[in-house]
Amino acid sequence: MADENFGHPRLAAIYDPLDPDRGDLDAYVRVVEEFGARRVLDIGCGTGVFALLLADRAVEVVGVDPARASLDVARAKPGGGRVRWIHGDATTLPPLRVDLATMTANAAQQITDDQAWRGTLRGAHDALRPGGHLVFETRDPARRAWEEWTREASYRVTEIPGVGAVESWVQVGDVRGQLVSFRHTYVFAADGEKLTSDSTLRFRERSEVEADLRGQGYVVRDVRDAPDRPGREFVFVAQRPEADS
């Protein structure tokens, strides 16, 4: 089930203006070039920013996301017709044979349930051609990023064309083991409506993720640093073997 950030039509419509700097996607574009990928599966594609970046480069892209409102935003963007959008998740994909599957930003950490996580890895594996790669990022739990998620540090007012001023902030509510729960709050100046979106991320250890990947039939080829956030995240590069055992 998608967070309100992505599933509520009013919030999905302002997601991009509130987070306009997507320099984090540059590294994924380079990965596409590194592996010469011509067919890409974007798991947790959201409002389609990454999928459309690739479509502009003549890459064949399938974007899948459980949030229909976010997919509606993606479809309506220029070039949206060049991407195959699927409402759902990686566990219910149609038959595919892609060169590369990705989970950018928080997509991997939003899958907190063990069964759903294993199912996602298996679904991506099945969608890859033999020799294809899965690349995704997770935050290093040792950096305790959630300690920076406070109202004081995150409060801002954003002027959005056609919408007006929107106040927004985030605040952590609960930390239990690997699970960190937090709430985004939005206030629309135009009519005073206040909307909230509750989220939970799972901060898995590197060794745990590597074991999960191997358990679903991957070979872990590399664990990289995120170039835009050095020392803060793990970027996993896993491969479906050329000949599955």
mmCIF file with all atom_site columns, N, CA and C in Angstrom, residues 123-191:
data_model
loop_
_atom_site.group_PDB
_atom_site.id
_atom_site.type_symbol
_atom_site.label_atom_id
_atom_site.label_alt_id
_atom_site.label_comp_id
_atom_site.label_asym_id
_atom_site.label_entity_id
_atom_site.label_seq_id
_atom_site.pdbx_PDB_ins_code
_atom_site.Cartn_x
_atom_site.Cartn_y
_atom_site.Cartn_z
_atom_site.occupancy
_atom_site.B_iso_or_equiv
_atom_site.pdbx_formal_charge
_atom_site.auth_seq_id
_atom_site.auth_comp_id
_atom_site.auth_asym_id
_atom_site.auth_atom_id
_atom_site.pdbx_PDB_model_num
ATOM 1   N N  . GLY A 1 123 ? 10.878 -11.146 -8.013  1.00 0.00 ? 123 GLY A N  1
ATOM 2   C CA . GLY A 1 123 ? 10.183 -10.599 -9.170  1.00 0.00 ? 123 GLY A CA 1
ATOM 3   C C  . GLY A 1 123 ? 11.129 -9.882  -10.111 1.00 0.00 ? 123 GLY A C  1
ATOM 4   N N  . ALA A 1 124 ? 12.073 -9.122  -9.542  1.00 0.00 ? 124 ALA A N  1
ATOM 5   C CA . ALA A 1 124 ? 13.067 -8.447  -10.376 1.00 0.00 ? 124 ALA A CA 1
ATOM 6   C C  . ALA A 1 124 ? 13.951 -9.468  -11.079 1.00 0.00 ? 124 ALA A C  1
ATOM 7   N N  . HIS A 1 125 ? 14.339 -10.514 -10.355 1.00 0.00 ? 125 HIS A N  1
ATOM 8   C CA . HIS A 1 125 ? 15.171 -11.586 -10.935 1.00 0.00 ? 125 HIS A CA 1
ATOM 9   C C  . HIS A 1 125 ? 14.461 -12.219 -12.132 1.00 0.00 ? 125 HIS A C  1
ATOM 10  N N  . ASP A 1 126 ? 13.181 -12.507 -11.970 1.00 0.00 ? 126 ASP A N  1
ATOM 11  C CA . ASP A 1 126 ? 12.425 -13.136 -13.051 1.00 0.00 ? 126 ASP A CA 1
ATOM 12  C C  . ASP A 1 126 ? 12.272 -12.205 -14.256 1.00 0.00 ? 126 ASP A C  1
ATOM 13  N N  . ALA A 1 127 ? 12.243 -10.899 -13.996 1.00 0.00 ? 127 ALA A N  1
ATOM 14  C CA . ALA A 1 127 ? 12.067 -9.930  -15.089 1.00 0.00 ? 127 ALA A CA 1
ATOM 15  C C  . ALA A 1 127 ? 13.359 -9.685  -15.865 1.00 0.00 ? 127 ALA A C  1
ATOM 16  N N  . LEU A 1 128 ? 14.502 -10.009 -15.266 1.00 0.00 ? 128 LEU A N  1
ATOM 17  C CA . LEU A 1 128 ? 15.790 -9.796  -15.920 1.00 0.00 ? 128 LEU A CA 1
ATOM 18  C C  . LEU A 1 128 ? 16.085 -10.896 -16.927 1.00 0.00 ? 128 LEU A C  1
ATOM 19  N N  . ARG A 1 129 ? 16.742 -10.541 -17.993 1.00 0.00 ? 129 ARG A N  1
ATOM 20  C CA . ARG A 1 129 ? 17.297 -11.563 -18.871 1.00 0.00 ? 129 ARG A CA 1
ATOM 21  C C  . ARG A 1 129 ? 18.482 -12.200 -18.155 1.00 0.00 ? 129 ARG A C  1
ATOM 22  N N  . PRO A 1 130 ? 18.856 -13.430 -18.487 1.00 0.00 ? 130 PRO A N  1
ATOM 23  C CA . PRO A 1 130 ? 20.081 -13.997 -17.928 1.00 0.00 ? 130 PRO A CA 1
ATOM 24  C C  . PRO A 1 130 ? 21.261 -13.066 -18.193 1.00 0.00 ? 130 PRO A C  1
ATOM 25  N N  . GLY A 1 131 ? 22.025 -12.750 -17.160 1.00 0.00 ? 131 GLY A N  1
ATOM 26  C CA . GLY A 1 131 ? 23.134 -11.811 -17.279 1.00 0.00 ? 131 GLY A CA 1
ATOM 27  C C  . GLY A 1 131 ? 22.749 -10.375 -16.972 1.00 0.00 ? 131 GLY A C  1
ATOM 28  N N  . GLY A 1 132 ? 21.437 -10.115 -16.791 1.00 0.00 ? 132 GLY A N  1
ATOM 29  C CA . GLY A 1 132 ? 20.989 -8.763  -16.477 1.00 0.00 ? 132 GLY A CA 1
ATOM 30  C C  . GLY A 1 132 ? 21.288 -8.384  -15.038 1.00 0.00 ? 132 GLY A C  1
ATOM 31  N N  . HIS A 1 133 ? 21.176 -7.101  -14.731 1.00 0.00 ? 133 HIS A N  1
ATOM 32  C CA . HIS A 1 133 ? 21.574 -6.580  -13.419 1.00 0.00 ? 133 HIS A CA 1
ATOM 33  C C  . HIS A 1 133 ? 20.416 -5.908  -12.686 1.00 0.00 ? 133 HIS A C  1
ATOM 34  N N  . LEU A 1 134 ? 20.476 -5.999  -11.370 1.00 0.00 ? 134 LEU A N  1
ATOM 35  C CA . LEU A 1 134 ? 19.610 -5.249  -10.465 1.00 0.00 ? 134 LEU A CA 1
ATOM 36  C C  . LEU A 1 134 ? 20.492 -4.274  -9.691  1.00 0.00 ? 134 LEU A C  1
ATOM 37  N N  . VAL A 1 135 ? 20.108 -2.984  -9.681  1.00 0.00 ? 135 VAL A N  1
ATOM 38  C CA . VAL A 1 135 ? 20.875 -1.959  -8.976  1.00 0.00 ? 135 VAL A CA 1
ATOM 39  C C  . VAL A 1 135 ? 19.913 -1.144  -8.113  1.00 0.00 ? 135 VAL A C  1
ATOM 40  N N  . PHE A 1 136 ? 20.268 -0.991  -6.839  1.00 0.00 ? 136 PHE A N  1
ATOM 41  C CA . PHE A 1 136 ? 19.438 -0.200  -5.928  1.00 0.00 ? 136 PHE A CA 1
ATOM 42  C C  . PHE A 1 136 ? 20.281 0.295   -4.769  1.00 0.00 ? 136 PHE A C  1
ATOM 43  N N  . GLU A 1 137 ? 19.715 1.238   -4.034  1.00 0.00 ? 137 GLU A N  1
ATOM 44  C CA . GLU A 1 137 ? 20.435 1.841   -2.915  1.00 0.00 ? 137 GLU A CA 1
ATOM 45  C C  . GLU A 1 137 ? 19.659 1.680   -1.616  1.00 0.00 ? 137 GLU A C  1
ATOM 46  N N  . THR A 1 138 ? 20.389 1.624   -0.507  1.00 0.00 ? 138 THR A N  1
ATOM 47  C CA . THR A 1 138 ? 19.798 1.700   0.825   1.00 0.00 ? 138 THR A CA 1
ATOM 48  C C  . THR A 1 138 ? 20.726 2.541   1.694   1.00 0.00 ? 138 THR A C  1
ATOM 49  N N  . ARG A 1 139 ? 20.162 3.222   2.652   1.00 0.00 ? 139 ARG A N  1
ATOM 50  C CA . ARG A 1 139 ? 20.983 4.026   3.555   1.00 0.00 ? 139 ARG A CA 1
ATOM 51  C C  . ARG A 1 139 ? 21.753 3.131   4.527   1.00 0.00 ? 139 ARG A C  1
ATOM 52  N N  . ASP A 1 140 ? 22.957 3.533   4.837   1.00 0.00 ? 140 ASP A N  1
ATOM 53  C CA . ASP A 1 140 ? 23.774 2.841   5.831   1.00 0.00 ? 140 ASP A CA 1
ATOM 54  C C  . ASP A 1 140 ? 23.192 3.134   7.207   1.00 0.00 ? 140 ASP A C  1
ATOM 55  N N  . PRO A 1 141 ? 22.676 2.126   7.924   1.00 0.00 ? 141 PRO A N  1
ATOM 56  C CA . PRO A 1 141 ? 22.068 2.403   9.229   1.00 0.00 ? 141 PRO A CA 1
ATOM 57  C C  . PRO A 1 141 ? 23.030 3.008   10.237  1.00 0.00 ? 141 PRO A C  1
ATOM 58  N N  . ALA A 1 142 ? 24.325 2.768   10.057  1.00 0.00 ? 142 ALA A N  1
ATOM 59  C CA . ALA A 1 142 ? 25.296 3.313   11.001  1.00 0.00 ? 142 ALA A CA 1
ATOM 60  C C  . ALA A 1 142 ? 25.319 4.836   10.992  1.00 0.00 ? 142 ALA A C  1
ATOM 61  N N  . ARG A 1 143 ? 24.861 5.444   9.908   1.00 0.00 ? 143 ARG A N  1
ATOM 62  C CA . ARG A 1 143 ? 24.853 6.908   9.825   1.00 0.00 ? 143 ARG A CA 1
ATOM 63  C C  . ARG A 1 143 ? 23.647 7.546   10.506  1.00 0.00 ? 143 ARG A C  1
ATOM 64  N N  . ARG A 1 144 ? 22.654 6.751   10.866  1.00 0.00 ? 144 ARG A N  1
ATOM 65  C CA . ARG A 1 144 ? 21.491 7.212   11.631  1.00 0.00 ? 144 ARG A CA 1
ATOM 66  C C  . ARG A 1 144 ? 20.873 8.478   11.015  1.00 0.00 ? 144 ARG A C  1
ATOM 67  N N  . ALA A 1 145 ? 20.557 8.383   9.724   1.00 0.00 ? 145 ALA A N  1
ATOM 68  C CA . ALA A 1 145 ? 20.045 9.542   8.987   1.00 0.00 ? 145 ALA A CA 1
ATOM 69  C C  . ALA A 1 145 ? 18.780 10.114  9.611   1.00 0.00 ? 145 ALA A C  1
ATOM 70  N N  . TRP A 1 146 ? 17.973 9.279   10.237  1.00 0.00 ? 146 TRP A N  1
ATOM 71  C CA . TRP A 1 146 ? 16.698 9.724   10.789  1.00 0.00 ? 146 TRP A CA 1
ATOM 72  C C  . TRP A 1 146 ? 16.853 10.776  11.892  1.00 0.00 ? 146 TRP A C  1
ATOM 73  N N  . GLU A 1 147 ? 18.029 10.851  12.490  1.00 0.00 ? 147 GLU A N  1
ATOM 74  C CA . GLU A 1 147 ? 18.231 11.850  13.535  1.00 0.00 ? 147 GLU A CA 1
ATOM 75  C C  . GLU A 1 147 ? 18.186 13.275  12.987  1.00 0.00 ? 147 GLU A C  1
ATOM 76  N N  . GLU A 1 148 ? 18.319 13.415  11.674  1.00 0.00 ? 148 GLU A N  1
ATOM 77  C CA . GLU A 1 148 ? 18.253 14.723  11.035  1.00 0.00 ? 148 GLU A CA 1
ATOM 78  C C  . GLU A 1 148 ? 16.836 15.071  10.568  1.00 0.00 ? 148 GLU A C  1
ATOM 79  N N  . TRP A 1 149 ? 15.898 14.139  10.721  1.00 0.00 ? 149 TRP A N  1
ATOM 80  C CA . TRP A 1 149 ? 14.544 14.355  10.219  1.00 0.00 ? 149 TRP A CA 1
ATOM 81  C C  . TRP A 1 149 ? 13.696 15.002  11.310  1.00 0.00 ? 149 TRP A C  1
ATOM 82  N N  . THR A 1 150 ? 13.891 16.287  11.492  1.00 0.00 ? 150 THR A N  1
ATOM 83  C CA . THR A 1 150 ? 13.167 17.044  12.502  1.00 0.00 ? 150 THR A CA 1
ATOM 84  C C  . THR A 1 150 ? 12.389 18.181  11.851  1.00 0.00 ? 150 THR A C  1
ATOM 85  N N  . ARG A 1 151 ? 11.379 18.677  12.540  1.00 0.00 ? 151 ARG A N  1
ATOM 86  C CA . ARG A 1 151 ? 10.614 19.800  12.011  1.00 0.00 ? 151 ARG A CA 1
ATOM 87  C C  . ARG A 1 151 ? 11.502 21.017  11.827  1.00 0.00 ? 151 ARG A C  1
ATOM 88  N N  . GLU A 1 152 ? 12.375 21.242  12.792  1.00 0.00 ? 152 GLU A N  1
ATOM 89  C CA . GLU A 1 152 ? 13.239 22.422  12.733  1.00 0.00 ? 152 GLU A CA 1
ATOM 90  C C  . GLU A 1 152 ? 14.164 22.381  11.521  1.00 0.00 ? 152 GLU A C  1
ATOM 91  N N  . ALA A 1 153 ? 14.687 21.204  11.220  1.00 0.00 ? 153 ALA A N  1
ATOM 92  C CA . ALA A 1 153 ? 15.646 21.088  10.117  1.00 0.00 ? 153 ALA A CA 1
ATOM 93  C C  . ALA A 1 153 ? 14.966 21.034  8.752   1.00 0.00 ? 153 ALA A C  1
ATOM 94  N N  . SER A 1 154 ? 13.707 20.619  8.716   1.00 0.00 ? 154 SER A N  1
ATOM 95  C CA . SER A 1 154 ? 13.069 20.371  7.424   1.00 0.00 ? 154 SER A CA 1
ATOM 96  C C  . SER A 1 154 ? 11.995 21.378  7.027   1.00 0.00 ? 154 SER A C  1
ATOM 97  N N  . TYR A 1 155 ? 11.596 22.244  7.949   1.00 0.00 ? 155 TYR A N  1
ATOM 98  C CA . TYR A 1 155 ? 10.479 23.154  7.656   1.00 0.00 ? 155 TYR A CA 1
ATOM 99  C C  . TYR A 1 155 ? 10.833 24.109  6.508   1.00 0.00 ? 155 TYR A C  1
ATOM 100 N N  . ARG A 1 156 ? 9.897  24.255  5.588   1.00 0.00 ? 156 ARG A N  1
ATOM 101 C CA . ARG A 1 156 ? 10.067 25.211  4.496   1.00 0.00 ? 156 ARG A CA 1
ATOM 102 C C  . ARG A 1 156 ? 8.708  25.581  3.920   1.00 0.00 ? 156 ARG A C  1
ATOM 103 N N  . VAL A 1 157 ? 8.712  26.669  3.186   1.00 0.00 ? 157 VAL A N  1
ATOM 104 C CA . VAL A 1 157 ? 7.529  27.102  2.453   1.00 0.00 ? 157 VAL A CA 1
ATOM 105 C C  . VAL A 1 157 ? 7.918  27.175  0.984   1.00 0.00 ? 157 VAL A C  1
ATOM 106 N N  . THR A 1 158 ? 7.173  26.464  0.135   1.00 0.00 ? 158 THR A N  1
ATOM 107 C CA . THR A 1 158 ? 7.484  26.379  -1.293  1.00 0.00 ? 158 THR A CA 1
ATOM 108 C C  . THR A 1 158 ? 6.340  26.986  -2.096  1.00 0.00 ? 158 THR A C  1
ATOM 109 N N  . GLU A 1 159 ? 6.678  27.906  -2.993  1.00 0.00 ? 159 GLU A N  1
ATOM 110 C CA . GLU A 1 159 ? 5.694  28.473  -3.904  1.00 0.00 ? 159 GLU A CA 1
ATOM 111 C C  . GLU A 1 159 ? 5.619  27.586  -5.144  1.00 0.00 ? 159 GLU A C  1
ATOM 112 N N  . ILE A 1 160 ? 4.460  27.033  -5.389  1.00 0.00 ? 160 ILE A N  1
ATOM 113 C CA . ILE A 1 160 ? 4.272  26.114  -6.502  1.00 0.00 ? 160 ILE A CA 1
ATOM 114 C C  . ILE A 1 160 ? 3.300  26.731  -7.505  1.00 0.00 ? 160 ILE A C  1
ATOM 115 N N  . PRO A 1 161 ? 3.723  26.921  -8.750  1.00 0.00 ? 161 PRO A N  1
ATOM 116 C CA . PRO A 1 161 ? 2.836  27.510  -9.760  1.00 0.00 ? 161 PRO A CA 1
ATOM 117 C C  . PRO A 1 161 ? 1.516  26.756  -9.865  1.00 0.00 ? 161 PRO A C  1
ATOM 118 N N  . GLY A 1 162 ? 0.429  27.499  -9.853  1.00 0.00 ? 162 GLY A N  1
ATOM 119 C CA . GLY A 1 162 ? -0.886 26.898  -9.966  1.00 0.00 ? 162 GLY A CA 1
ATOM 120 C C  . GLY A 1 162 ? -1.430 26.314  -8.686  1.00 0.00 ? 162 GLY A C  1
ATOM 121 N N  . VAL A 1 163 ? -0.599 26.267  -7.656  1.00 0.00 ? 163 VAL A N  1
ATOM 122 C CA . VAL A 1 163 ? -1.008 25.691  -6.369  1.00 0.00 ? 163 VAL A CA 1
ATOM 123 C C  . VAL A 1 163 ? -0.948 26.729  -5.264  1.00 0.00 ? 163 VAL A C  1
ATOM 124 N N  . GLY A 1 164 ? 0.113  27.544  -5.280  1.00 0.00 ? 164 GLY A N  1
ATOM 125 C CA . GLY A 1 164 ? 0.331  28.520  -4.224  1.00 0.00 ? 164 GLY A CA 1
ATOM 126 C C  . GLY A 1 164 ? 1.379  28.052  -3.239  1.00 0.00 ? 164 GLY A C  1
ATOM 127 N N  . ALA A 1 165 ? 1.416  28.686  -2.093  1.00 0.00 ? 165 ALA A N  1
ATOM 128 C CA . ALA A 1 165 ? 2.406  28.358  -1.069  1.00 0.00 ? 165 ALA A CA 1
ATOM 129 C C  . ALA A 1 165 ? 2.009  27.085  -0.339  1.00 0.00 ? 165 ALA A C  1
ATOM 130 N N  . VAL A 1 166 ? 3.010  26.221  -0.120  1.00 0.00 ? 166 VAL A N  1
ATOM 131 C CA . VAL A 1 166 ? 2.793  24.982  0.631   1.00 0.00 ? 166 VAL A CA 1
ATOM 132 C C  . VAL A 1 166 ? 3.846  24.897  1.723   1.00 0.00 ? 166 VAL A C  1
ATOM 133 N N  . GLU A 1 167 ? 3.388  24.825  2.971   1.00 0.00 ? 167 GLU A N  1
ATOM 134 C CA . GLU A 1 167 ? 4.301  24.569  4.088   1.00 0.00 ? 167 GLU A CA 1
ATOM 135 C C  . GLU A 1 167 ? 4.523  23.059  4.179   1.00 0.00 ? 167 GLU A C  1
ATOM 136 N N  . SER A 1 168 ? 5.737  22.659  4.482   1.00 0.00 ? 168 SER A N  1
ATOM 137 C CA . SER A 1 168 ? 6.006  21.225  4.620   1.00 0.00 ? 168 SER A CA 1
ATOM 138 C C  . SER A 1 168 ? 7.111  20.993  5.638   1.00 0.00 ? 168 SER A C  1
ATOM 139 N N  . TRP A 1 169 ? 7.014  19.852  6.306   1.00 0.00 ? 169 TRP A N  1
ATOM 140 C CA . TRP A 1 169 ? 8.076  19.438  7.220   1.00 0.00 ? 169 TRP A CA 1
ATOM 141 C C  . TRP A 1 169 ? 7.934  17.936  7.494   1.00 0.00 ? 169 TRP A C  1
ATOM 142 N N  . VAL A 1 170 ? 8.973  17.352  8.091   1.00 0.00 ? 170 VAL A N  1
ATOM 143 C CA . VAL A 1 170 ? 8.967  15.931  8.425   1.00 0.00 ? 170 VAL A CA 1
ATOM 144 C C  . VAL A 1 170 ? 9.427  15.774  9.862   1.00 0.00 ? 170 VAL A C  1
ATOM 145 N N  . GLN A 1 171 ? 8.895  14.769  10.524  1.00 0.00 ? 171 GLN A N  1
ATOM 146 C CA . GLN A 1 171 ? 9.268  14.524  11.915  1.00 0.00 ? 171 GLN A CA 1
ATOM 147 C C  . GLN A 1 171 ? 9.197  13.030  12.206  1.00 0.00 ? 171 GLN A C  1
ATOM 148 N N  . VAL A 1 172 ? 10.252 12.502  12.832  1.00 0.00 ? 172 VAL A N  1
ATOM 149 C CA . VAL A 1 172 ? 10.298 11.090  13.195  1.00 0.00 ? 172 VAL A CA 1
ATOM 150 C C  . VAL A 1 172 ? 9.342  10.827  14.344  1.00 0.00 ? 172 VAL A C  1
ATOM 151 N N  . GLY A 1 173 ? 8.626  9.701   14.241  1.00 0.00 ? 173 GLY A N  1
ATOM 152 C CA . GLY A 1 173 ? 7.703  9.347   15.304  1.00 0.00 ? 173 GLY A CA 1
ATOM 153 C C  . GLY A 1 173 ? 8.182  8.188   16.156  1.00 0.00 ? 173 GLY A C  1
ATOM 154 N N  . ASP A 1 174 ? 8.823  7.193   15.522  1.00 0.00 ? 174 ASP A N  1
ATOM 155 C CA . ASP A 1 174 ? 9.180  5.990   16.262  1.00 0.00 ? 174 ASP A CA 1
ATOM 156 C C  . ASP A 1 174 ? 10.369 5.308   15.604  1.00 0.00 ? 174 ASP A C  1
ATOM 157 N N  . VAL A 1 175 ? 11.263 4.771   16.418  1.00 0.00 ? 175 VAL A N  1
ATOM 158 C CA . VAL A 1 175 ? 12.396 3.989   15.935  1.00 0.00 ? 175 VAL A CA 1
ATOM 159 C C  . VAL A 1 175 ? 12.403 2.676   16.694  1.00 0.00 ? 175 VAL A C  1
ATOM 160 N N  . ARG A 1 176 ? 12.180 1.575   15.960  1.00 0.00 ? 176 ARG A N  1
ATOM 161 C CA . ARG A 1 176 ? 12.157 0.256   16.586  1.00 0.00 ? 176 ARG A CA 1
ATOM 162 C C  . ARG A 1 176 ? 13.029 -0.684  15.768  1.00 0.00 ? 176 ARG A C  1
ATOM 163 N N  . GLY A 1 177 ? 14.206 -0.980  16.292  1.00 0.00 ? 177 GLY A N  1
ATOM 164 C CA . GLY A 1 177 ? 15.136 -1.836  15.567  1.00 0.00 ? 177 GLY A CA 1
ATOM 165 C C  . GLY A 1 177 ? 15.487 -1.214  14.227  1.00 0.00 ? 177 GLY A C  1
ATOM 166 N N  . GLN A 1 178 ? 15.232 -1.948  13.147  1.00 0.00 ? 178 GLN A N  1
ATOM 167 C CA . GLN A 1 178 ? 15.552 -1.451  11.814  1.00 0.00 ? 178 GLN A CA 1
ATOM 168 C C  . GLN A 1 178 ? 14.475 -0.538  11.237  1.00 0.00 ? 178 GLN A C  1
ATOM 169 N N  . LEU A 1 179 ? 13.336 -0.430  11.888  1.00 0.00 ? 179 LEU A N  1
ATOM 170 C CA . LEU A 1 179 ? 12.208 0.319   11.346  1.00 0.00 ? 179 LEU A CA 1
ATOM 171 C C  . LEU A 1 179 ? 12.145 1.729   11.912  1.00 0.00 ? 179 LEU A C  1
ATOM 172 N N  . VAL A 1 180 ? 12.099 2.698   11.003  1.00 0.00 ? 180 VAL A N  1
ATOM 173 C CA . VAL A 1 180 ? 11.996 4.109   11.389  1.00 0.00 ? 180 VAL A CA 1
ATOM 174 C C  . VAL A 1 180 ? 10.716 4.674   10.773  1.00 0.00 ? 180 VAL A C  1
ATOM 175 N N  . SER A 1 181 ? 9.800  5.125   11.632  1.00 0.00 ? 181 SER A N  1
ATOM 176 C CA . SER A 1 181 ? 8.536  5.691   11.178  1.00 0.00 ? 181 SER A CA 1
ATOM 177 C C  . SER A 1 181 ? 8.561  7.205   11.336  1.00 0.00 ? 181 SER A C  1
ATOM 178 N N  . PHE A 1 182 ? 7.975  7.893   10.374  1.00 0.00 ? 182 PHE A N  1
ATOM 179 C CA . PHE A 1 182 ? 7.993  9.360   10.395  1.00 0.00 ? 182 PHE A CA 1
ATOM 180 C C  . PHE A 1 182 ? 6.783  9.890   9.659   1.00 0.00 ? 182 PHE A C  1
ATOM 181 N N  . ARG A 1 183 ? 6.498  11.168  9.868   1.00 0.00 ? 183 ARG A N  1
ATOM 182 C CA . ARG A 1 183 ? 5.315  11.792  9.266   1.00 0.00 ? 183 ARG A CA 1
ATOM 183 C C  . ARG A 1 183 ? 5.708  13.051  8.515   1.00 0.00 ? 183 ARG A C  1
ATOM 184 N N  . HIS A 1 184 ? 5.263  13.146  7.255   1.00 0.00 ? 184 HIS A N  1
ATOM 185 C CA . HIS A 1 184 ? 5.344  14.373  6.488   1.00 0.00 ? 184 HIS A CA 1
ATOM 186 C C  . HIS A 1 184 ? 4.047  15.147  6.683   1.00 0.00 ? 184 HIS A C  1
ATOM 187 N N  . THR A 1 185 ? 4.160  16.458  6.853   1.00 0.00 ? 185 THR A N  1
ATOM 188 C CA . THR A 1 185 ? 2.984  17.314  6.992   1.00 0.00 ? 185 THR A CA 1
ATOM 189 C C  . THR A 1 185 ? 3.031  18.398  5.930   1.00 0.00 ? 185 THR A C  1
ATOM 190 N N  . TYR A 1 186 ? 1.860  18.678  5.347   1.00 0.00 ? 186 TYR A N  1
ATOM 191 C CA . TYR A 1 186 ? 1.735  19.693  4.296   1.00 0.00 ? 186 TYR A CA 1
ATOM 192 C C  . TYR A 1 186 ? 0.538  20.583  4.616   1.00 0.00 ? 186 TYR A C  1
ATOM 193 N N  . VAL A 1 187 ? 0.734  21.896  4.480   1.00 0.00 ? 187 VAL A N  1
ATOM 194 C CA . VAL A 1 187 ? -0.355 22.845  4.680   1.00 0.00 ? 187 VAL A CA 1
ATOM 195 C C  . VAL A 1 187 ? -0.449 23.716  3.435   1.00 0.00 ? 187 VAL A C  1
ATOM 196 N N  . PHE A 1 188 ? -1.619 23.725  2.811   1.00 0.00 ? 188 PHE A N  1
ATOM 197 C CA . PHE A 1 188 ? -1.843 24.483  1.582   1.00 0.00 ? 188 PHE A CA 1
ATOM 198 C C  . PHE A 1 188 ? -2.418 25.847  1.940   1.00 0.00 ? 188 PHE A C  1
ATOM 199 N N  . ALA A 1 189 ? -1.673 26.913  1.603   1.00 0.00 ? 189 ALA A N  1
ATOM 200 C CA . ALA A 1 189 ? -2.114 28.266  1.945   1.00 0.00 ? 189 ALA A CA 1
ATOM 201 C C  . ALA A 1 189 ? -3.397 28.643  1.214   1.00 0.00 ? 189 ALA A C  1
ATOM 202 N N  . ALA A 1 190 ? -3.610 28.090  0.030   1.00 0.00 ? 190 ALA A N  1
ATOM 203 C CA . ALA A 1 190 ? -4.765 28.481  -0.782  1.00 0.00 ? 190 ALA A CA 1
ATOM 204 C C  . ALA A 1 190 ? -6.089 28.232  -0.073  1.00 0.00 ? 190 ALA A C  1
ATOM 205 N N  . ASP A 1 191 ? -6.188 27.123  0.661   1.00 0.00 ? 191 ASP A N  1
ATOM 206 C CA . ASP A 1 191 ? -7.450 26.819  1.338   1.00 0.00 ? 191 ASP A CA 1
ATOM 207 C C  . ASP A 1 191 ? -7.261 26.336  2.775   1.00 0.00 ? 191 ASP A C  1
#
